[in-house]
PDB file of N, CA, C and O in Angstrom:
ATOM      1  N   ILE U   4      33.860 -88.310 -27.350  1.00 62.00           N
ATOM      2  CA  ILE U   4      35.099 -89.100 -27.261  1.00 62.00           C
ATOM      3  C   ILE U   4      36.447 -88.553 -27.200  1.00 62.00           C
ATOM      4  O   ILE U   4      36.802 -89.282 -28.687  1.00 62.00           O
ATOM      5  N   ALA U   5      37.279 -88.583 -26.938  1.00 68.00           N
ATOM      6  CA  ALA U   5      38.522 -88.160 -27.116  1.00 68.00           C
ATOM      7  C   ALA U   5      39.775 -89.283 -25.853  1.00 68.00           C
ATOM      8  O   ALA U   5      39.984 -88.995 -24.881  1.00 68.00           O
ATOM      9  N   PRO U   6      39.773 -89.947 -27.740  1.00 70.00           N
ATOM     10  CA  PRO U   6      40.968 -90.303 -27.217  1.00 70.00           C
ATOM     11  C   PRO U   6      42.537 -90.789 -27.201  1.00 70.00           C
ATOM     12  O   PRO U   6      43.165 -89.409 -26.921  1.00 70.00           O
ATOM     13  N   PRO U   7      43.219 -90.575 -25.973  1.00 74.00           N
ATOM     14  CA  PRO U   7      44.235 -90.385 -24.950  1.00 74.00           C
ATOM     15  C   PRO U   7      45.449 -89.775 -25.971  1.00 74.00           C
ATOM     16  O   PRO U   7      46.451 -89.836 -26.001  1.00 74.00           O
ATOM     17  N   ARG U   8      45.635 -91.454 -26.598  1.00 76.00           N
ATOM     18  CA  ARG U   8      46.558 -91.883 -27.916  1.00 76.00           C
ATOM     19  C   ARG U   8      46.220 -92.580 -28.637  1.00 76.00           C
ATOM     20  O   ARG U   8      45.338 -93.362 -28.393  1.00 76.00           O
ATOM     21  N   LEU U   9      47.082 -92.824 -29.892  1.00 78.00           N
ATOM     22  CA  LEU U   9      46.783 -93.767 -30.648  1.00 78.00           C
ATOM     23  C   LEU U   9      47.512 -95.057 -30.394  1.00 78.00           C
ATOM     24  O   LEU U   9      49.137 -94.518 -29.781  1.00 78.00           O
ATOM     25  N   ASP U  10      47.323 -96.653 -29.868  1.00 81.00           N
ATOM     26  CA  ASP U  10      47.802 -97.374 -29.360  1.00 81.00           C
ATOM     27  C   ASP U  10      48.142 -98.365 -30.510  1.00 81.00           C
ATOM     28  O   ASP U  10      49.375 -98.288 -30.115  1.00 81.00           O
ATOM     29  N   HIS U  11      47.475 -98.806 -31.552  1.00 88.00           N
ATOM     30  CA  HIS U  11      48.764 -98.783 -32.327  1.00 88.00           C
ATOM     31  C   HIS U  11      47.685 -99.181 -34.307  1.00 88.00           C
ATOM     32  O   HIS U  11      46.411 -98.158 -33.741  1.00 88.00           O
ATOM     33  N   CYS U  12      48.213 -99.137 -35.073  1.00 93.00           N
ATOM     34  CA  CYS U  12      47.212 -98.998 -36.776  1.00 93.00           C
ATOM     35  C   CYS U  12      48.605-100.087 -37.286  1.00 93.00           C
ATOM     36  O   CYS U  12      49.258-101.034 -36.575  1.00 93.00           O
ATOM     37  N   LEU U  13      47.149-101.132 -38.389  1.00 94.00           N
ATOM     38  CA  LEU U  13      47.900-101.927 -39.034  1.00 94.00           C
ATOM     39  C   LEU U  13      47.446-101.684 -40.463  1.00 94.00           C
ATOM     40  O   LEU U  13      46.107-101.394 -41.101  1.00 94.00           O
ATOM     41  N   LEU U  14      48.918-101.559 -41.142  1.00 96.00           N
ATOM     42  CA  LEU U  14      48.487-101.305 -42.127  1.00 96.00           C
ATOM     43  C   LEU U  14      49.440-102.079 -43.551  1.00 96.00           C
ATOM     44  O   LEU U  14      48.979-103.678 -42.720  1.00 96.00           O
ATOM     45  N   THR U  15      48.149-103.223 -44.950  1.00 97.00           N
ATOM     46  CA  THR U  15      48.665-103.719 -45.493  1.00 97.00           C
ATOM     47  C   THR U  15      49.023-103.526 -46.777  1.00 97.00           C
ATOM     48  O   THR U  15      48.999-102.131 -46.479  1.00 97.00           O
ATOM     49  N   THR U  16      50.088-104.970 -47.620  1.00 97.00           N
ATOM     50  CA  THR U  16      50.845-103.890 -48.184  1.00 97.00           C
ATOM     51  C   THR U  16      51.018-105.451 -49.277  1.00 97.00           C
ATOM     52  O   THR U  16      50.982-106.993 -48.145  1.00 97.00           O
ATOM     53  N   GLU U  17      51.638-105.597 -50.237  1.00 97.00           N
ATOM     54  CA  GLU U  17      51.647-106.426 -51.203  1.00 97.00           C
ATOM     55  C   GLU U  17      52.256-107.503 -50.678  1.00 97.00           C
ATOM     56  O   GLU U  17      53.066-108.851 -50.244  1.00 97.00           O
ATOM     57  N   ASN U  18      54.061-106.805 -49.718  1.00 97.00           N
ATOM     58  CA  ASN U  18      55.670-107.378 -49.298  1.00 97.00           C
ATOM     59  C   ASN U  18      56.349-106.606 -48.016  1.00 97.00           C
ATOM     60  O   ASN U  18      55.862-105.921 -47.914  1.00 97.00           O
ATOM     61  N   VAL U  19      55.649-107.696 -47.445  1.00 97.00           N
ATOM     62  CA  VAL U  19      55.285-106.940 -45.514  1.00 97.00           C
ATOM     63  C   VAL U  19      56.751-107.746 -45.576  1.00 97.00           C
ATOM     64  O   VAL U  19      57.705-105.998 -44.950  1.00 97.00           O
ATOM     65  N   PRO U  20      58.020-108.266 -45.693  1.00 97.00           N
ATOM     66  CA  PRO U  20      59.165-108.243 -45.838  1.00 97.00           C
ATOM     67  C   PRO U  20      60.313-107.095 -46.087  1.00 97.00           C
ATOM     68  O   PRO U  20      61.038-106.416 -45.510  1.00 97.00           O
ATOM     69  N   ASP U  21      59.663-106.694 -48.212  1.00 97.00           N
ATOM     70  CA  ASP U  21      59.939-105.171 -48.078  1.00 97.00           C
ATOM     71  C   ASP U  21      59.877-103.364 -46.991  1.00 97.00           C
ATOM     72  O   ASP U  21      60.434-102.696 -46.801  1.00 97.00           O
ATOM     73  N   ALA U  22      57.696-104.060 -46.421  1.00 97.00           N
ATOM     74  CA  ALA U  22      57.929-102.587 -45.994  1.00 97.00           C
ATOM     75  C   ALA U  22      58.705-102.798 -44.010  1.00 97.00           C
ATOM     76  O   ALA U  22      58.137-101.664 -44.203  1.00 97.00           O
ATOM     77  N   ALA U  23      58.492-103.815 -44.219  1.00 97.00           N
ATOM     78  CA  ALA U  23      58.869-103.379 -42.863  1.00 97.00           C
ATOM     79  C   ALA U  23      60.976-103.549 -43.047  1.00 97.00           C
ATOM     80  O   ALA U  23      61.229-102.808 -42.420  1.00 97.00           O
ATOM     81  N   ARG U  24      61.280-104.063 -43.914  1.00 97.00           N
ATOM     82  CA  ARG U  24      62.178-103.268 -44.648  1.00 97.00           C
ATOM     83  C   ARG U  24      63.512-101.809 -43.799  1.00 97.00           C
ATOM     84  O   ARG U  24      63.809-100.997 -42.765  1.00 97.00           O
ATOM     85  N   PHE U  25      61.606-101.390 -45.158  1.00 97.00           N
ATOM     86  CA  PHE U  25      61.680 -99.600 -45.124  1.00 97.00           C
ATOM     87  C   PHE U  25      61.316 -99.296 -43.800  1.00 97.00           C
ATOM     88  O   PHE U  25      61.864 -97.322 -42.926  1.00 97.00           O
ATOM     89  N   MET U  26      60.264-100.228 -42.945  1.00 96.00           N
ATOM     90  CA  MET U  26      60.590 -99.193 -42.068  1.00 96.00           C
ATOM     91  C   MET U  26      61.592 -98.994 -40.627  1.00 96.00           C
ATOM     92  O   MET U  26      61.357 -98.029 -40.133  1.00 96.00           O
ATOM     93  N   GLY U  27      61.730-100.123 -40.631  1.00 96.00           N
ATOM     94  CA  GLY U  27      63.387-100.026 -39.327  1.00 96.00           C
ATOM     95  C   GLY U  27      64.721 -98.983 -40.122  1.00 96.00           C
ATOM     96  O   GLY U  27      64.561 -98.503 -39.281  1.00 96.00           O
ATOM     97  N   ASP U  28      64.044 -99.481 -41.396  1.00 97.00           N
ATOM     98  CA  ASP U  28      65.471 -98.450 -41.441  1.00 97.00           C
ATOM     99  C   ASP U  28      65.450 -97.407 -42.084  1.00 97.00           C
ATOM    100  O   ASP U  28      66.095 -96.531 -41.304  1.00 97.00           O
ATOM    101  N   VAL U  29      64.937 -96.455 -42.741  1.00 97.00           N
ATOM    102  CA  VAL U  29      63.866 -95.261 -42.611  1.00 97.00           C
ATOM    103  C   VAL U  29      63.021 -94.544 -41.055  1.00 97.00           C
ATOM    104  O   VAL U  29      63.533 -93.381 -40.944  1.00 97.00           O
ATOM    105  N   LEU U  30      62.661 -95.258 -41.048  1.00 95.00           N
ATOM    106  CA  LEU U  30      61.511 -94.888 -39.851  1.00 95.00           C
ATOM    107  C   LEU U  30      62.288 -95.211 -39.007  1.00 95.00           C
ATOM    108  O   LEU U  30      61.024 -94.726 -37.989  1.00 95.00           O
ATOM    109  N   GLY U  31      62.732 -95.884 -38.549  1.00 95.00           N
ATOM    110  CA  GLY U  31      63.782 -96.708 -37.264  1.00 95.00           C
ATOM    111  C   GLY U  31      62.554 -97.140 -36.322  1.00 95.00           C
ATOM    112  O   GLY U  31      62.708 -98.030 -35.128  1.00 95.00           O
ATOM    113  N   PHE U  32      61.561 -97.450 -37.047  1.00 95.00           N
ATOM    114  CA  PHE U  32      61.047 -98.637 -35.717  1.00 95.00           C
ATOM    115  C   PHE U  32      62.308-100.236 -35.839  1.00 95.00           C
ATOM    116  O   PHE U  32      62.490-100.879 -36.796  1.00 95.00           O
ATOM    117  N   ARG U  33      61.735-101.527 -35.159  1.00 95.00           N
ATOM    118  CA  ARG U  33      61.638-102.036 -34.639  1.00 95.00           C
ATOM    119  C   ARG U  33      61.043-103.565 -34.396  1.00 95.00           C
ATOM    120  O   ARG U  33      59.767-103.695 -34.088  1.00 95.00           O
ATOM    121  N   VAL U  34      61.857-104.390 -34.724  1.00 96.00           N
ATOM    122  CA  VAL U  34      60.060-105.701 -34.405  1.00 96.00           C
ATOM    123  C   VAL U  34      60.011-106.155 -33.175  1.00 96.00           C
ATOM    124  O   VAL U  34      61.639-106.425 -32.951  1.00 96.00           O
ATOM    125  N   SER U  35      59.090-106.447 -33.036  1.00 95.00           N
ATOM    126  CA  SER U  35      58.769-107.226 -31.823  1.00 95.00           C
ATOM    127  C   SER U  35      58.295-108.336 -32.281  1.00 95.00           C
ATOM    128  O   SER U  35      59.208-109.747 -31.102  1.00 95.00           O
ATOM    129  N   ASP U  36      57.268-109.388 -33.284  1.00 95.00           N
ATOM    130  CA  ASP U  36      57.344-110.451 -33.504  1.00 95.00           C
ATOM    131  C   ASP U  36      56.820-110.740 -35.280  1.00 95.00           C
ATOM    132  O   ASP U  36      56.483-109.836 -35.638  1.00 95.00           O
ATOM    133  N   TRP U  37      57.547-112.029 -35.600  1.00 96.00           N
ATOM    134  CA  TRP U  37      57.117-112.279 -37.380  1.00 96.00           C
ATOM    135  C   TRP U  37      56.534-113.803 -36.798  1.00 96.00           C
ATOM    136  O   TRP U  37      56.637-113.386 -36.485  1.00 96.00           O
ATOM    137  N   ARG U  38      54.955-113.938 -38.211  1.00 94.00           N
ATOM    138  CA  ARG U  38      54.169-114.459 -37.849  1.00 94.00           C
ATOM    139  C   ARG U  38      54.243-114.690 -39.340  1.00 94.00           C
ATOM    140  O   ARG U  38      53.717-114.682 -40.232  1.00 94.00           O
ATOM    141  N   GLY U  39      54.913-115.666 -39.973  1.00 93.00           N
ATOM    142  CA  GLY U  39      55.595-116.595 -41.289  1.00 93.00           C
ATOM    143  C   GLY U  39      56.597-114.858 -41.553  1.00 93.00           C
ATOM    144  O   GLY U  39      56.818-114.012 -40.955  1.00 93.00           O
ATOM    145  N   ASP U  40      55.569-115.010 -43.610  1.00 92.00           N
ATOM    146  CA  ASP U  40      56.884-113.884 -43.143  1.00 92.00           C
ATOM    147  C   ASP U  40      55.595-112.501 -44.032  1.00 92.00           C
ATOM    148  O   ASP U  40      55.051-111.824 -45.448  1.00 92.00           O
ATOM    149  N   PHE U  41      54.129-113.477 -43.673  1.00 95.00           N
ATOM    150  CA  PHE U  41      53.007-112.720 -44.108  1.00 95.00           C
ATOM    151  C   PHE U  41      52.678-111.382 -42.513  1.00 95.00           C
ATOM    152  O   PHE U  41      51.316-111.246 -43.048  1.00 95.00           O
ATOM    153  N   PHE U  42      53.189-111.708 -41.589  1.00 96.00           N
ATOM    154  CA  PHE U  42      52.231-110.633 -40.256  1.00 96.00           C
ATOM    155  C   PHE U  42      54.076-110.246 -39.720  1.00 96.00           C
ATOM    156  O   PHE U  42      54.249-111.094 -39.610  1.00 96.00           O
ATOM    157  N   VAL U  43      53.889-109.224 -39.832  1.00 97.00           N
ATOM    158  CA  VAL U  43      54.828-108.261 -38.117  1.00 97.00           C
ATOM    159  C   VAL U  43      53.879-106.971 -37.278  1.00 97.00           C
ATOM    160  O   VAL U  43      53.596-106.408 -37.445  1.00 97.00           O
ATOM    161  N   PHE U  44      54.998-107.731 -36.603  1.00 95.00           N
ATOM    162  CA  PHE U  44      54.348-106.230 -36.270  1.00 95.00           C
ATOM    163  C   PHE U  44      55.284-105.392 -34.870  1.00 95.00           C
ATOM    164  O   PHE U  44      56.682-105.751 -35.030  1.00 95.00           O
ATOM    165  N   LEU U  45      55.761-103.970 -35.248  1.00 95.00           N
ATOM    166  CA  LEU U  45      56.794-102.870 -35.195  1.00 95.00           C
ATOM    167  C   LEU U  45      56.250-102.444 -34.010  1.00 95.00           C
ATOM    168  O   LEU U  45      55.838-101.929 -33.464  1.00 95.00           O
ATOM    169  N   ARG U  46      57.379-102.098 -33.849  1.00 93.00           N
ATOM    170  CA  ARG U  46      57.396-100.796 -32.806  1.00 93.00           C
ATOM    171  C   ARG U  46      57.902 -99.794 -32.030  1.00 93.00           C
ATOM    172  O   ARG U  46      59.377-100.462 -33.215  1.00 93.00           O
ATOM    173  N   CYS U  47      57.753 -98.188 -31.647  1.00 91.00           N
ATOM    174  CA  CYS U  47      58.942 -97.038 -31.854  1.00 91.00           C
ATOM    175  C   CYS U  47      58.962 -96.582 -30.782  1.00 91.00           C
ATOM    176  O   CYS U  47      59.007 -95.161 -30.206  1.00 91.00           O
ATOM    177  N   ASN U  48      59.171 -97.042 -29.680  1.00 88.00           N
ATOM    178  CA  ASN U  48      58.760 -97.398 -28.526  1.00 88.00           C
ATOM    179  C   ASN U  48      58.802 -98.154 -27.559  1.00 88.00           C
ATOM    180  O   ASN U  48      59.308 -99.180 -27.904  1.00 88.00           O
ATOM    181  N   THR U  49      57.910 -98.099 -26.064  1.00 87.00           N
ATOM    182  CA  THR U  49      58.252 -99.135 -25.194  1.00 87.00           C
ATOM    183  C   THR U  49      57.126-100.269 -25.059  1.00 87.00           C
ATOM    184  O   THR U  49      57.114-101.697 -24.673  1.00 87.00           O
ATOM    185  N   ASP U  50      56.073 -99.745 -26.227  1.00 81.00           N
ATOM    186  CA  ASP U  50      55.107-101.214 -26.045  1.00 81.00           C
ATOM    187  C   ASP U  50      55.459-102.451 -27.097  1.00 81.00           C
ATOM    188  O   ASP U  50      56.686-101.544 -28.205  1.00 81.00           O
ATOM    189  N   HIS U  51      54.556-103.260 -27.049  1.00 81.00           N
ATOM    190  CA  HIS U  51      54.867-104.387 -28.004  1.00 81.00           C
ATOM    191  C   HIS U  51      54.876-103.748 -29.459  1.00 81.00           C
ATOM    192  O   HIS U  51      55.663-104.848 -30.297  1.00 81.00           O
ATOM    193  N   HIS U  52      53.773-103.503 -29.866  1.00 85.00           N
ATOM    194  CA  HIS U  52      53.429-102.602 -30.802  1.00 85.00           C
ATOM    195  C   HIS U  52      52.899-101.513 -31.747  1.00 85.00           C
ATOM    196  O   HIS U  52      51.957-100.831 -30.457  1.00 85.00           O
ATOM    197  N   THR U  53      53.575-100.670 -32.352  1.00 90.00           N
ATOM    198  CA  THR U  53      52.326 -99.130 -32.312  1.00 90.00           C
ATOM    199  C   THR U  53      51.245 -99.797 -33.864  1.00 90.00           C
ATOM    200  O   THR U  53      51.786 -97.992 -34.466  1.00 90.00           O
ATOM    201  N   LEU U  54      52.817-100.319 -34.666  1.00 94.00           N
ATOM    202  CA  LEU U  54      52.405-100.552 -36.020  1.00 94.00           C
ATOM    203  C   LEU U  54      52.431-102.408 -36.769  1.00 94.00           C
ATOM    204  O   LEU U  54      53.429-102.696 -35.764  1.00 94.00           O
ATOM    205  N   ALA U  55      51.257-102.860 -37.286  1.00 96.00           N
ATOM    206  CA  ALA U  55      51.353-104.099 -37.362  1.00 96.00           C
ATOM    207  C   ALA U  55      51.309-103.763 -39.282  1.00 96.00           C
ATOM    208  O   ALA U  55      50.100-103.173 -39.573  1.00 96.00           O
ATOM    209  N   LEU U  56      52.002-104.754 -39.538  1.00 97.00           N
ATOM    210  CA  LEU U  56      51.698-105.256 -41.395  1.00 97.00           C
ATOM    211  C   LEU U  56      51.427-106.664 -41.466  1.00 97.00           C
ATOM    212  O   LEU U  56      52.099-107.575 -41.474  1.00 97.00           O
ATOM    213  N   LEU U  57      50.130-106.772 -42.232  1.00 97.00           N
ATOM    214  CA  LEU U  57      49.978-107.943 -42.889  1.00 97.00           C
ATOM    215  C   LEU U  57      50.287-107.870 -44.677  1.00 97.00           C
ATOM    216  O   LEU U  57      48.953-106.732 -45.379  1.00 97.00           O
ATOM    217  N   SER U  58      50.097-109.229 -45.153  1.00 97.00           N
ATOM    218  CA  SER U  58      49.912-109.730 -45.956  1.00 97.00           C
ATOM    219  C   SER U  58      48.774-109.778 -47.002  1.00 97.00           C
ATOM    220  O   SER U  58      47.928-110.033 -46.202  1.00 97.00           O
ATOM    221  N   SER U  59      49.228-108.505 -48.247  1.00 97.00           N
ATOM    222  CA  SER U  59      46.985-108.848 -48.616  1.00 97.00           C
ATOM    223  C   SER U  59      47.584-108.569 -50.365  1.00 97.00           C
ATOM    224  O   SER U  59      48.570-106.964 -50.752  1.00 97.00           O
ATOM    225  N   HIS U  60      46.854-108.173 -51.380  1.00 96.00           N
ATOM    226  CA  HIS U  60      46.726-107.874 -52.276  1.00 96.00           C
ATOM    227  C   HIS U  60      46.196-106.555 -52.192  1.00 96.00           C
ATOM    228  O   HIS U  60      46.016-106.347 -53.864  1.00 96.00           O
ATOM    229  N   ALA U  61      46.141-105.541 -51.666  1.00 96.00           N
ATOM    230  CA  ALA U  61      45.115-104.844 -51.300  1.00 96.00           C
ATOM    231  C   ALA U  61      45.042-103.735 -50.473  1.00 96.00           C
ATOM    232  O   ALA U  61      44.824-103.649 -49.126  1.00 96.00           O
ATOM    233  N   PRO U  62      46.713-103.024 -50.683  1.00 95.00           N
ATOM    234  CA  PRO U  62      47.467-103.056 -49.513  1.00 95.00           C
ATOM    235  C   PRO U  62      46.925-101.320 -49.285  1.00 95.00           C
ATOM    236  O   PRO U  62      45.969-100.525 -49.756  1.00 95.00           O
ATOM    237  N   GLY U  63      46.824-100.842 -47.845  1.00 96.00           N
ATOM    238  CA  GLY U  63      46.167-100.256 -47.157  1.00 96.00           C
ATOM    239  C   GLY U  63      46.109 -99.557 -45.805  1.00 96.00           C
ATOM    240  O   GLY U  63      46.622-100.712 -45.025  1.00 96.00           O
ATOM    241  N   PHE U  64      45.305 -98.682 -45.870  1.00 95.00           N
ATOM    242  CA  PHE U  64      44.783 -98.756 -43.662  1.00 95.00           C
ATOM    243  C   PHE U  64      43.571-100.437 -43.690  1.00 95.00           C
ATOM    244  O   PHE U  64      42.692 -99.162 -43.909  1.00 95.00           O
ATOM    245  N   HIS U  65      44.235-100.506 -43.065  1.00 93.00           N
ATOM    246  CA  HIS U  65      42.838-102.069 -41.867  1.00 93.00           C
ATOM    247  C   HIS U  65      42.511-100.787 -41.347  1.00 93.00           C
ATOM    248  O   HIS U  65      41.118-101.098 -40.925  1.00 93.00           O
ATOM    249  N   HIS U  66      43.110-100.813 -39.981  1.00 90.00           N
ATOM    250  CA  HIS U  66      42.445-100.021 -39.260  1.00 90.00           C
ATOM    251  C   HIS U  66      43.293 -99.401 -37.820  1.00 90.00           C
ATOM    252  O   HIS U  66      44.857 -99.394 -38.006  1.00 90.00           O
ATOM    253  N   GLY U  67      42.378 -98.330 -37.489  1.00 88.00           N
ATOM    254  CA  GLY U  67      43.773 -98.358 -36.454  1.00 88.00           C
ATOM    255  C   GLY U  67      42.848 -97.945 -35.051  1.00 88.00           C
ATOM    256  O   GLY U  67      41.654 -97.854 -34.849  1.00 88.00           O
ATOM    257  N   ALA U  68      43.984 -98.368 -33.405  1.00 85.00           N
ATOM    258  CA  ALA U  68      42.824 -97.991 -32.615  1.00 85.00           C
ATOM    259  C   ALA U  68      43.872 -97.855 -31.257  1.00 85.00           C
ATOM    260  O   ALA U  68      44.567 -97.092 -31.126  1.00 85.00           O
ATOM    261  N   CYS U  69      42.957 -97.432 -29.860  1.00 82.00           N
ATOM    262  CA  CYS U  69      43.598 -96.074 -29.296  1.00 82.00           C
ATOM    263  C   CYS U  69      42.905 -96.999 -27.901  1.00 82.00           C
ATOM    264  O   CYS U  69      41.176 -97.099 -27.874  1.00 82.00           O
ATOM    265  N   PRO U  70      43.446 -96.775 -27.440  1.00 80.00           N
ATOM    266  CA  PRO U  70      42.494 -97.577 -25.760  1.00 80.00           C
ATOM    267  C   PRO U  70      41.582 -95.843 -25.531  1.00 80.00           C
ATOM    268  O   PRO U  70      41.440 -93.727 -25.284  1.00 80.00           O
ATOM    269  N   ILE U  71      39.904 -96.532 -25.204  1.00 75.00           N
ATOM    270  CA  ILE U  71      38.910 -94.997 -24.537  1.00 75.00           C
ATOM    271  C   ILE U  71      39.170 -95.130 -22.620  1.00 75.00           C
ATOM    272  O   ILE U  71      38.873 -96.857 -22.404  1.00 75.00           O
ATOM    273  N   GLY U  72      38.724 -95.173 -21.540  1.00 70.00           N
ATOM    274  CA  GLY U  72      38.236 -95.644 -20.811  1.00 70.00           C
ATOM    275  C   GLY U  72      37.277 -96.401 -20.178  1.00 70.00           C
ATOM    276  O   GLY U  72      35.811 -95.756 -21.607  1.00 70.00           O
ATOM    277  N   ARG U  73      36.958 -96.292 -19.109  1.00 68.00           N
ATOM    278  CA  ARG U  73      35.073 -96.788 -18.847  1.00 68.00           C
ATOM    279  C   ARG U  73      34.450 -96.165 -19.518  1.00 68.00           C
ATOM    280  O   ARG U  73      33.312 -97.135 -19.316  1.00 68.00           O
ATOM    281  N   ARG U  74      34.967 -95.477 -19.338  1.00 66.00           N
ATOM    282  CA  ARG U  74      32.852 -94.584 -19.703  1.00 66.00           C
ATOM    283  C   ARG U  74      33.033 -94.149 -20.624  1.00 66.00           C
ATOM    284  O   ARG U  74      31.793 -94.763 -21.450  1.00 66.00           O
ATOM    285  N   ALA U  75      34.032 -93.863 -21.768  1.00 65.00           N
ATOM    286  CA  ALA U  75      34.179 -93.712 -23.373  1.00 65.00           C
ATOM    287  C   ALA U  75      33.568 -95.019 -23.511  1.00 65.00           C
ATOM    288  O   ALA U  75      32.278 -95.995 -24.100  1.00 65.00           O
ATOM    289  N   LYS U  76      33.532 -97.017 -22.770  1.00 63.00           N
ATOM    290  CA  LYS U  76      33.660 -97.428 -23.334  1.00 63.00           C
ATOM    291  C   LYS U  76      31.643 -97.879 -22.834  1.00 63.00           C
ATOM    292  O   LYS U  76      31.156 -98.988 -23.451  1.00 63.00           O
ATOM    293  N   SER U  77      31.001 -97.629 -21.769  1.00 66.00           N
ATOM    294  CA  SER U  77      29.614 -97.275 -21.901  1.00 66.00           C
ATOM    295  C   SER U  77      28.769 -97.640 -23.137  1.00 66.00           C
ATOM    296  O   SER U  77      27.405 -98.100 -23.148  1.00 66.00           O
ATOM    297  N   ARG U  78      29.591 -95.846 -23.470  1.00 65.00           N
ATOM    298  CA  ARG U  78      28.225 -95.690 -24.460  1.00 65.00           C
ATOM    299  C   ARG U  78      28.774 -96.713 -25.701  1.00 65.00           C
ATOM    300  O   ARG U  78      27.468 -96.476 -26.551  1.00 65.00           O
ATOM    301  N   PHE U  79      29.709 -97.151 -26.272  1.00 65.00           N
ATOM    302  CA  PHE U  79      29.810 -98.481 -27.194  1.00 65.00           C
ATOM    303  C   PHE U  79      28.346 -99.568 -26.278  1.00 65.00           C
ATOM    304  O   PHE U  79      28.418-100.051 -27.422  1.00 65.00           O
ATOM    305  N   ARG U  80      29.189 -99.900 -25.403  1.00 64.00           N
ATOM    306  CA  ARG U  80      27.721-101.458 -24.749  1.00 64.00           C
ATOM    307  C   ARG U  80      26.490-101.536 -25.757  1.00 64.00           C
ATOM    308  O   ARG U  80      26.873-102.751 -26.132  1.00 64.00           O
ATOM    309  N   PRO U  81      26.092-100.899 -25.858  1.00 66.00           N
ATOM    310  CA  PRO U  81      24.965-100.362 -26.195  1.00 66.00           C
ATOM    311  C   PRO U  81      24.555-101.739 -27.812  1.00 66.00           C
ATOM    312  O   PRO U  81      24.105-101.467 -28.533  1.00 66.00           O
ATOM    313  N   LEU U  82      25.881-100.989 -28.563  1.00 60.00           N
ATOM    314  CA  LEU U  82      26.536-101.204 -30.035  1.00 60.00           C
ATOM    315  C   LEU U  82      26.390-102.770 -29.959  1.00 60.00           C
ATOM    316  O   LEU U  82      26.811-103.583 -31.441  1.00 60.00           O
ATOM    317  N   GLY U  83      26.711-103.227 -28.347  1.00 63.00           N
ATOM    318  CA  GLY U  83      26.967-105.217 -28.589  1.00 63.00           C
ATOM    319  C   GLY U  83      28.508-105.709 -28.633  1.00 63.00           C
ATOM    320  O   GLY U  83      29.437-106.454 -29.504  1.00 63.00           O
ATOM    321  N   THR U  84      29.182-103.580 -28.373  1.00 56.00           N
ATOM    322  CA  THR U  84      30.837-104.195 -28.232  1.00 56.00           C
ATOM    323  C   THR U  84      30.829-104.286 -26.989  1.00 56.00           C
ATOM    324  O   THR U  84      30.478-104.354 -25.874  1.00 56.00           O
ATOM    325  N   ARG U  85      32.308-104.606 -26.157  1.00 56.00           N
ATOM    326  CA  ARG U  85      32.873-105.158 -25.239  1.00 56.00           C
ATOM    327  C   ARG U  85      33.890-104.320 -25.419  1.00 56.00           C
ATOM    328  O   ARG U  85      33.961-103.340 -25.020  1.00 56.00           O
TER     329      ARG U  85
END
């Protein structure tokens, strides 16, 4: 399976507003949506979000997602995925 691109990543951080400010000021990301002060969607292209930040006491990488085609999806169906 060779995904064509990275769709989005979710990072956890102890301070979402500060991390979002850093991502915007230093890396050029733009805010798409906020959920309270604990979750934010950011973008660096025309997609709704390419990065999400979630409040957590355990900062780190939560997950990354990429689009896959129908052929690749069929390989995952036996594992109980949609």
